[in-house]
């Protein structure tokens, strides 16, 4: 069965496995995830009826998972023509890509694509002159700025952009500061309904699932967590909950202090790297496990990165040190023998282990992240005239963030209090004090 060849008219982008079995597996997984995404469910229904995205082309660069699939289906139900490429070479799940293609989403993604193929896929999503870009890590939007500057001009196709992850937001903050950002950009990652659940709960659980898959016990282990942001603090808590002794490393004094007050040992990496049974990096910065650390790593140490790019652990230097003594012992788990004889286990070649080794963050939290993305797309469509002339980072409106929280609570059957008129008056007045 060839699902995509005719539509794309380009043999190069054929999904390699389009068998009935693969397709059914993909469709089943998407359906089961949908069942855990009640906010997306209600949005999809609403979008089907009201078609808020009619006539828009939306291009996305996201991890190709069952949860992303449900966002893609929602955007399509809203009337958009939807293009999708993967945001990381190892996170694309081919059966999901196949299933999405069968539903008329233009998918340009397959697992383990090369850097060159990765950018070919990004380009394939930019050629159709998109109106909205939804990114995870900024590669799509940055490439659009570089290769299609005319899209951002007054009569260009781009209305506004949305970013899913911390690393992407940091890149856009730097573009914004340098005057290089040419469109309105909504950092969906910075909405509390996204980062307090997806980042804090999802990242840690994704990594725990990866380590469980290796059949390794957390209890009794010394776990080093690099960074104490949303993702890493969630990871530190989960490792502690499973009985590990957790040491946090940080550069930000406030985050370091927070880790201390939350009961973690905090120390510089250099001083504790030799103690670690597992090291998790989620800093968004490079050389966290640097060349100088490699001969200090303990025998059996597991190295896993949770950050968006594969720069936090110096994988290249690690491979060079192993000098060919490298064995893949499980999918995406490599055993490297160091010159001192110590065995090191590197996950996903230093790419984000929470997506490469497990299925990503669970549907229950992605429900909120992707509901926000869908609502933002609708908001952009409704406010296109105003947004078209903005060239900076804008905040996701608080009402949308609250709408998602209310919808999630309602779906969970949880009611909350409402201010009385008197309380509202008190709360919003500056006059009443002692
Ligand atoms: N925030 C970190 C990386 C964390 S994971 C950083 O930027 O360095 C990267 C992103 O993957 C998250 O923002 C999350 O929203 C997204 N993600 C996680 N699980 C997913 C899933 N199941 N499907 C699609 N995207 C997912």
Coordinates of C-alpha atoms and ligand atoms in Angstrom, one line a residue:
X1 CA 0.0 0.0 0.0
X2 CA 1.4 3.4 -0.9
X3 CA -0.3 6.0 1.2
X4 CA 1.8 9.1 0.5
X5 CA 3.6 8.7 -2.8
X6 CA 0.9 10.1 -5.0
X7 CA 0.0 12.9 -2.7
X8 CA 3.6 14.0 -2.3
X9 CA 4.7 13.2 -5.8
X10 CA 8.2 12.6 -4.6
X11 CA 9.6 9.1 -4.1
X12 CA 12.1 10.4 -1.7
X13 CA 9.6 11.1 1.0
X14 CA 7.9 7.7 0.9
X15 CA 7.4 6.3 4.3
X16 CA 9.4 3.1 4.3
X17 CA 6.9 0.8 6.1
X18 CA 3.3 1.2 5.0
X19 CA 2.1 -2.3 5.7
X20 CA -1.4 -2.8 7.1
X21 CA 0.0 -4.0 10.4
X22 CA 2.1 -0.8 10.9
X23 CA -0.9 1.3 9.9
X24 CA -3.2 -0.4 12.3
X25 CA -0.7 -0.2 15.2
X26 CA -0.3 3.6 14.5
X27 CA -4.1 4.1 14.3
X28 CA -4.7 2.1 17.5
X29 CA -2.1 4.0 19.5
X30 CA -3.4 7.4 18.3
X31 CA -7.0 6.3 19.3
X32 CA -5.9 5.1 22.8
X33 CA -3.9 8.3 23.4
X34 CA -7.0 10.4 22.2
X35 CA -9.0 8.7 24.9
X36 CA -6.6 10.2 27.5
X37 CA -6.8 13.7 26.0
X38 CA -10.2 15.1 26.9
X39 CA -9.3 18.7 26.3
X40 CA -8.1 17.9 22.8
X41 CA -11.3 15.8 22.3
X42 CA -13.6 18.8 23.0
X43 CA -11.5 21.1 20.9
X44 CA -11.5 18.6 18.0
X45 CA -15.3 18.5 18.2
X46 CA -15.5 22.3 18.3
X47 CA -13.0 22.6 15.4
X48 CA -14.9 20.1 13.3
X49 CA -18.1 22.2 13.7
X50 CA -16.8 25.7 13.4
X51 CA -13.7 25.3 11.1
X52 CA -11.7 28.1 12.7
X53 CA -8.6 27.2 10.7
X54 CA -10.3 27.1 7.3
X55 CA -8.0 27.9 4.4
X56 CA -4.9 28.0 6.5
X57 CA -1.7 26.1 5.9
X58 CA -0.1 25.0 9.2
X59 CA 3.4 23.5 9.2
X60 CA 4.7 21.8 12.3
X61 CA 8.1 20.5 13.4
X62 CA 7.3 18.3 16.4
X63 CA 8.1 14.9 17.9
X64 CA 6.1 12.5 15.8
X65 CA 4.2 10.7 18.5
X66 CA 0.6 9.5 19.1
X67 CA 0.0 12.7 21.1
X68 CA 1.3 14.9 18.3
X69 CA -0.9 12.9 15.9
X70 CA -4.0 14.0 17.9
X71 CA -2.9 17.7 17.6
X72 CA -2.5 17.2 13.9
X73 CA -5.9 15.7 13.6
X74 CA -7.4 18.6 15.5
X75 CA -5.8 21.2 13.3
X76 CA -7.0 19.3 10.2
X77 CA -10.5 19.1 11.7
X78 CA -10.4 22.9 12.0
X79 CA -10.0 23.2 8.3
X80 CA -6.2 23.6 8.0
X81 CA -3.9 21.9 5.5
X82 CA -1.4 20.4 7.8
X83 CA 2.3 19.6 7.2
X84 CA 4.5 17.7 9.8
X85 CA 8.2 17.0 10.0
X86 CA 10.0 15.4 13.0
X87 CA 11.8 17.7 15.5
X88 CA 14.4 15.1 16.4
X89 CA 15.9 12.3 14.3
X90 CA 15.3 9.7 17.0
X91 CA 11.9 10.6 18.3
X92 CA 9.8 9.9 15.2
X93 CA 7.7 6.8 15.5
X94 CA 7.3 5.4 12.0
X95 CA 4.0 3.7 12.6
X96 CA 2.5 7.0 13.8
X97 CA 3.9 8.8 10.7
X98 CA 2.2 6.1 8.5
X99 CA -1.1 6.4 10.3
X100 CA -1.1 10.2 10.0
X101 CA -0.3 10.1 6.4
X102 CA -3.3 7.8 5.9
X103 CA -5.5 10.6 7.4
X104 CA -4.3 13.2 4.9
X105 CA -1.6 14.9 7.0
X106 CA 1.5 15.6 4.9
X107 CA 4.1 13.8 6.9
X108 CA 7.8 14.2 6.2
X109 CA 9.4 12.2 8.9
X110 CA 11.1 8.9 9.6
X111 CA 13.2 7.7 12.4
X112 CA 16.9 8.1 12.4
X113 CA 17.1 10.4 9.4
X114 CA 20.4 12.1 8.7
X115 CA 21.0 15.8 9.3
X116 CA 20.7 16.4 5.6
X117 CA 17.4 14.5 5.4
X118 CA 16.2 16.2 8.5
X119 CA 16.5 19.6 6.8
X120 CA 15.0 18.3 3.6
X121 CA 11.9 17.3 5.6
X122 CA 11.9 20.8 7.3
X123 CA 12.1 22.3 3.8
X124 CA 9.3 20.2 2.5
X125 CA 7.1 21.7 5.2
X126 CA 8.1 25.2 4.3
X127 CA 7.6 25.0 0.5
X128 CA 3.8 25.1 0.7
X129 CA 3.9 28.7 2.0
X130 CA 2.6 28.1 5.6
X131 CA 0.6 30.7 7.5
X132 CA 1.4 29.4 10.9
X133 CA 4.5 27.6 12.1
X134 CA 4.4 25.3 15.1
X135 CA 7.9 24.4 16.3
X136 CA 9.7 22.3 18.9
X137 CA 13.3 23.4 19.2
X138 CA 13.1 26.4 16.7
X139 CA 14.6 24.6 13.7
X140 CA 11.5 25.1 11.5
X141 CA 11.1 28.8 12.2
X142 CA 14.8 29.6 12.1
X143 CA 15.2 27.8 8.8
X144 CA 12.1 29.7 7.5
X145 CA 13.8 33.0 8.4
X146 CA 17.0 31.9 6.7
X147 CA 15.7 30.4 3.5
X148 CA 12.3 32.1 3.0
X149 CA 12.7 35.7 4.2
X150 CA 9.9 36.8 1.8
X151 CA 7.4 34.7 3.9
X152 CA 7.9 37.3 6.7
X153 CA 7.4 40.4 4.6
X154 CA 4.3 42.5 4.7
X155 CA 2.5 40.4 2.0
X156 CA 4.3 37.2 3.0
X157 CA 2.3 34.1 4.1
X158 CA 3.4 33.9 7.7
X159 CA 0.9 35.2 10.2
X160 CA 2.5 34.1 13.5
X161 CA 4.6 31.2 15.0
X162 CA 4.3 29.0 18.1
X163 CA 7.1 27.3 20.1
X164 CA 6.7 24.1 22.2
X165 CA 9.9 23.8 24.1
X166 CA 12.3 25.6 26.5
X167 CA 15.3 25.4 24.2
X168 CA 13.3 26.8 21.3
X169 CA 12.1 29.7 23.4
X170 CA 15.7 30.5 24.4
X171 CA 16.7 30.6 20.8
X172 CA 13.8 33.0 20.0
X173 CA 14.7 35.2 23.0
X174 CA 18.1 35.6 21.5
X175 CA 16.6 36.3 18.0
X176 CA 14.2 38.8 19.5
X177 CA 17.1 40.6 21.4
X178 CA 19.1 40.8 18.2
X179 CA 16.2 42.2 16.1
X180 CA 16.2 39.0 14.0
X181 CA 12.7 37.8 14.8
X182 CA 10.4 38.7 11.9
X183 CA 7.0 37.4 13.2
X184 CA 4.9 37.3 16.3
X185 CA 6.1 34.3 18.3
X186 CA 4.0 32.6 21.0
X187 CA 6.2 30.6 23.5
X188 CA 3.6 28.0 24.4
X189 CA 6.2 26.4 26.6
X190 CA 6.0 29.4 29.0
X191 CA 2.3 29.0 29.7
X192 CA 2.0 27.4 33.2
X193 CA -0.5 24.8 31.9
X194 CA 2.3 23.6 29.7
X195 CA 5.5 23.7 31.7
X196 CA 4.1 22.8 35.1
X197 CA 2.7 19.5 33.8
X198 CA 4.4 18.5 30.5
X199 CA 7.9 19.6 31.6
X200 CA 7.8 18.8 35.3
X201 CA 5.8 15.6 35.2
X202 CA 6.3 14.3 31.7
X203 CA 10.1 14.6 31.4
X204 CA 10.9 12.7 34.5
X205 CA 8.4 10.0 33.8
X206 CA 9.7 9.6 30.2
X207 CA 13.2 9.1 31.5
X208 CA 12.1 6.7 34.3
X209 CA 10.4 4.7 31.6
X210 CA 13.6 4.6 29.6
X211 CA 15.7 3.4 32.6
X212 CA 13.0 0.8 33.6
X213 CA 13.3 -0.5 30.0
X214 CA 17.0 -1.2 30.8
X215 CA 15.9 -3.1 33.9
X216 CA 17.9 -1.0 36.3
X217 CA 17.0 -0.2 39.9
X218 CA 16.9 3.4 41.0
X219 CA 16.9 2.6 44.7
X220 CA 20.3 2.9 46.3
X221 CA 21.9 4.6 43.3
X222 CA 23.6 8.0 43.2
X223 CA 21.9 10.0 40.6
X224 CA 23.3 13.3 39.4
X225 CA 20.7 15.7 37.8
X226 CA 22.3 18.6 35.9
X227 CA 20.0 21.6 36.0
X228 CA 17.1 22.4 38.2
X229 CA 14.6 23.9 35.8
X230 CA 11.1 22.5 35.2
X231 CA 12.4 19.4 33.4
X232 CA 15.3 18.6 35.6
X233 CA 13.6 19.3 38.9
X234 CA 10.8 16.9 37.9
X235 CA 13.5 14.3 37.1
X236 CA 15.2 14.9 40.5
X237 CA 12.0 14.4 42.4
X238 CA 11.1 11.2 40.6
X239 CA 14.6 9.7 41.1
X240 CA 14.4 10.5 44.8
X241 CA 10.9 9.0 45.0
X242 CA 12.3 5.8 43.6
X243 CA 14.9 5.7 46.4
X244 CA 17.9 7.2 44.7
X245 CA 20.3 9.6 46.4
X246 CA 20.1 12.7 44.2
X247 CA 22.8 15.3 43.7
X248 CA 21.9 18.5 41.7
X249 CA 24.3 20.7 39.7
X250 CA 23.4 24.2 38.7
X251 CA 24.8 27.6 37.5
X252 CA 21.8 29.7 38.6
X253 CA 22.0 30.6 42.3
X254 CA 18.2 30.8 42.8
X255 CA 17.6 27.5 41.2
X256 CA 20.5 26.0 43.2
X257 CA 19.0 27.4 46.4
X258 CA 15.6 26.0 45.5
X259 CA 17.2 22.5 45.1
X260 CA 18.9 22.9 48.5
X261 CA 15.6 23.9 50.2
X262 CA 13.9 21.0 48.5
X263 CA 16.3 18.7 50.2
X264 CA 18.8 17.9 47.5
X265 CA 22.6 17.9 47.8
X266 CA 24.0 20.6 45.4
X267 CA 27.6 20.5 44.2
X268 CA 29.7 21.4 41.2
X269 CA 29.8 18.6 38.6
X270 CA 33.6 18.3 38.8
X271 CA 33.4 17.3 42.4
X272 CA 30.8 14.7 42.2
X273 CA 30.9 13.2 38.7
X274 CA 32.9 10.2 39.9
X275 CA 30.2 9.2 42.4
X276 CA 27.4 9.0 39.8
X277 CA 25.6 5.7 38.9
X278 CA 23.4 7.7 36.5
X279 CA 23.7 11.2 35.2
X280 CA 20.7 13.1 33.6
X281 CA 21.3 16.4 31.8
X282 CA 18.6 18.9 31.2
X283 CA 20.2 22.3 31.2
X284 CA 19.8 23.4 27.6
X285 CA 23.6 24.1 27.5
X286 CA 26.5 22.3 26.0
X287 CA 29.5 20.4 27.5
X288 CA 27.7 19.5 30.8
X289 CA 29.4 16.1 30.7
X290 CA 32.6 17.4 29.2
X291 CA 35.8 15.8 27.9
X292 CA 37.5 16.4 31.2
X293 CA 34.9 14.3 33.1
X294 CA 35.1 11.2 30.9
X295 CA 38.0 9.4 32.7
X296 CA 36.3 10.1 36.1
X297 CA 33.0 8.3 35.2
X298 CA 32.3 5.3 37.4
X299 CA 32.1 1.8 36.0
X300 CA 28.5 1.1 34.9
X301 CA 27.5 4.8 34.8
X302 CA 24.4 5.5 32.7
X303 CA 24.4 8.8 30.8
X304 CA 21.2 10.2 29.6
X305 CA 20.2 13.6 28.2
X306 CA 16.8 15.1 28.6
X307 CA 17.5 18.4 26.9
X308 CA 16.4 19.2 23.3
X309 CA 19.8 19.0 21.6
X310 CA 22.6 16.4 21.7
X311 CA 25.2 18.9 23.0
X312 CA 24.9 18.4 26.8
X313 CA 26.9 15.1 26.9
X314 CA 30.1 15.2 24.7
X315 CA 29.1 12.0 22.8
X316 CA 31.7 12.5 20.1
X317 CA 34.5 12.6 22.7
X318 CA 33.0 9.6 24.5
X319 CA 33.0 7.5 21.2
X320 CA 36.5 8.6 20.5
X321 CA 37.7 7.6 23.9
X322 CA 36.0 4.2 23.5
X323 CA 38.0 3.8 20.3
X324 CA 35.8 1.2 18.7
X325 CA 34.9 -0.6 21.9
X326 CA 31.2 0.1 21.5
X327 CA 28.4 -2.3 21.6
X328 CA 24.6 -1.7 21.2
X329 CA 23.1 -3.7 24.0
X330 CA 19.5 -2.6 23.6
X331 CA 17.9 -0.4 21.1
X332 CA 19.3 3.1 21.7
X333 CA 21.6 1.9 24.5
X334 CA 25.3 1.7 23.8
X335 CA 28.0 0.2 26.1
X336 CA 31.3 2.0 25.7
X337 CA 34.5 0.7 27.2
X338 CA 36.8 3.5 28.3
X339 CA 40.6 3.4 28.3
X340 CA 40.6 2.7 32.0
X341 CA 38.3 -0.3 31.4
X342 CA 35.2 1.3 32.9
X343 CA 31.9 0.5 31.1
X344 CA 29.7 3.5 30.3
X345 CA 26.1 3.2 29.1
X346 CA 25.1 6.0 26.7
X347 CA 21.4 6.5 25.9
X348 CA 20.2 7.6 22.5
X349 CA 23.6 8.8 21.4
X350 CA 23.1 11.8 23.8
X351 CA 19.9 12.8 22.2
X352 CA 16.8 13.3 24.4
X353 CA 16.2 9.9 26.1
X354 CA 12.7 10.8 27.3
X355 CA 11.5 10.7 23.7
X356 CA 14.0 8.4 22.0
X357 CA 13.9 5.5 24.5
X358 CA 10.3 5.8 25.7
X359 CA 7.3 7.1 24.0
X360 CA 7.7 10.7 25.2
X361 CA 5.6 12.4 27.8
X362 CA 2.3 10.7 28.5
X363 CA -1.0 11.7 26.7
X364 CA -2.5 13.0 30.0
X365 CA 0.0 15.9 30.1
X366 CA 0.4 16.4 26.4
X367 CA -3.3 17.0 26.4
X368 CA -2.8 20.4 28.0
X369 CA 0.3 21.3 25.9
X370 CA -1.4 20.5 22.7
X371 CA -4.8 22.0 23.6
X372 CA -2.8 25.2 24.1
X373 CA -1.2 24.8 20.7
X374 CA -4.5 24.2 19.0
X375 CA -6.1 27.2 20.9
X376 CA -3.2 29.4 19.9
X377 CA -3.6 28.5 16.2
X378 CA -7.3 29.5 16.5
X379 CA -6.3 32.7 18.3
X380 CA -3.8 33.5 15.6
X381 CA -6.4 32.9 12.9
X382 CA -8.9 35.1 14.7
X383 CA -6.3 37.9 15.3
X384 CA -4.4 37.7 12.0
X385 CA -4.6 41.4 11.1
X386 CA -3.2 42.5 14.4
X387 CA -0.5 39.8 14.6
X388 CA 0.7 40.0 11.1
X389 CA 2.5 43.3 11.9
X390 CA 4.1 42.2 15.1
X391 CA 7.7 41.0 15.2
X392 CA 8.4 39.9 18.7
X393 CA 7.7 37.3 21.4
X394 CA 4.2 37.7 22.8
X395 CA 2.6 36.0 25.8
X396 CA 0.1 33.2 25.5
X397 CA -3.1 34.9 26.7
X398 CA -3.9 34.0 30.4
X399 CA -7.5 33.3 29.4
X400 CA -6.4 30.4 27.1
X401 CA -4.2 29.0 29.8
X402 CA -7.1 29.1 32.3
X403 CA -9.5 27.7 29.7
X404 CA -7.3 24.6 29.4
X405 CA -7.0 24.2 33.1
X406 CA -10.8 24.5 33.6
X407 CA -11.5 22.0 30.8
X408 CA -9.0 19.5 32.2
X409 CA -10.5 19.8 35.7
X410 CA -14.0 19.4 34.3
X411 CA -13.0 16.3 32.4
X412 CA -11.5 14.9 35.6
X413 CA -14.8 15.6 37.4
X414 CA -13.2 18.1 39.8
X415 CA -15.0 21.2 40.8
X416 CA -13.4 24.3 42.4
X417 CA -14.5 27.4 44.3
X418 CA -15.6 30.6 42.6
X419 CA -15.0 34.1 44.1
X420 CA -18.1 35.7 45.5
X421 CA -18.7 39.3 44.4
X422 CA -17.5 40.4 47.7
X423 CA -14.3 38.4 47.5
X424 CA -13.7 39.6 43.9
X425 CA -14.0 43.2 45.1
X426 CA -11.6 42.6 48.0
X427 CA -9.1 40.8 45.8
X428 CA -9.0 43.4 43.1
X429 CA -8.9 46.5 45.4
X430 CA -5.8 48.1 46.8
X431 CA -7.7 50.2 49.4
X432 CA -8.5 47.5 51.9
X433 CA -5.6 46.7 54.2
X434 CA -5.0 46.5 58.0
Ligands
LIG1 N1 12.4 21.3 27.5 C1 13.6 20.6 27.2 C2 13.4 19.2 26.5 C3 12.2 18.5 27.1 S1 11.4 17.4 26.0 C4 14.5 21.4 26.4 O1 14.0 22.2 25.7 O2 15.7 21.3 26.5 C5 11.1 18.4 24.6 C6 9.7 18.7 24.3 O3 9.1 17.5 23.8 C7 8.8 19.1 25.4 O4 8.6 20.5 25.3 C8 7.5 18.4 25.2 O5 6.4 19.2 25.0 C9 7.7 17.6 23.9 N2 7.2 16.2 24.1 C10 7.3 15.4 25.1 N3 6.6 14.3 25.0 C11 5.9 14.4 23.8 C12 5.0 13.6 23.1 N4 4.6 12.5 23.6 N5 4.6 14.0 21.9 C13 5.0 15.2 21.4 N6 5.9 16.0 22.0 C14 6.3 15.6 23.2

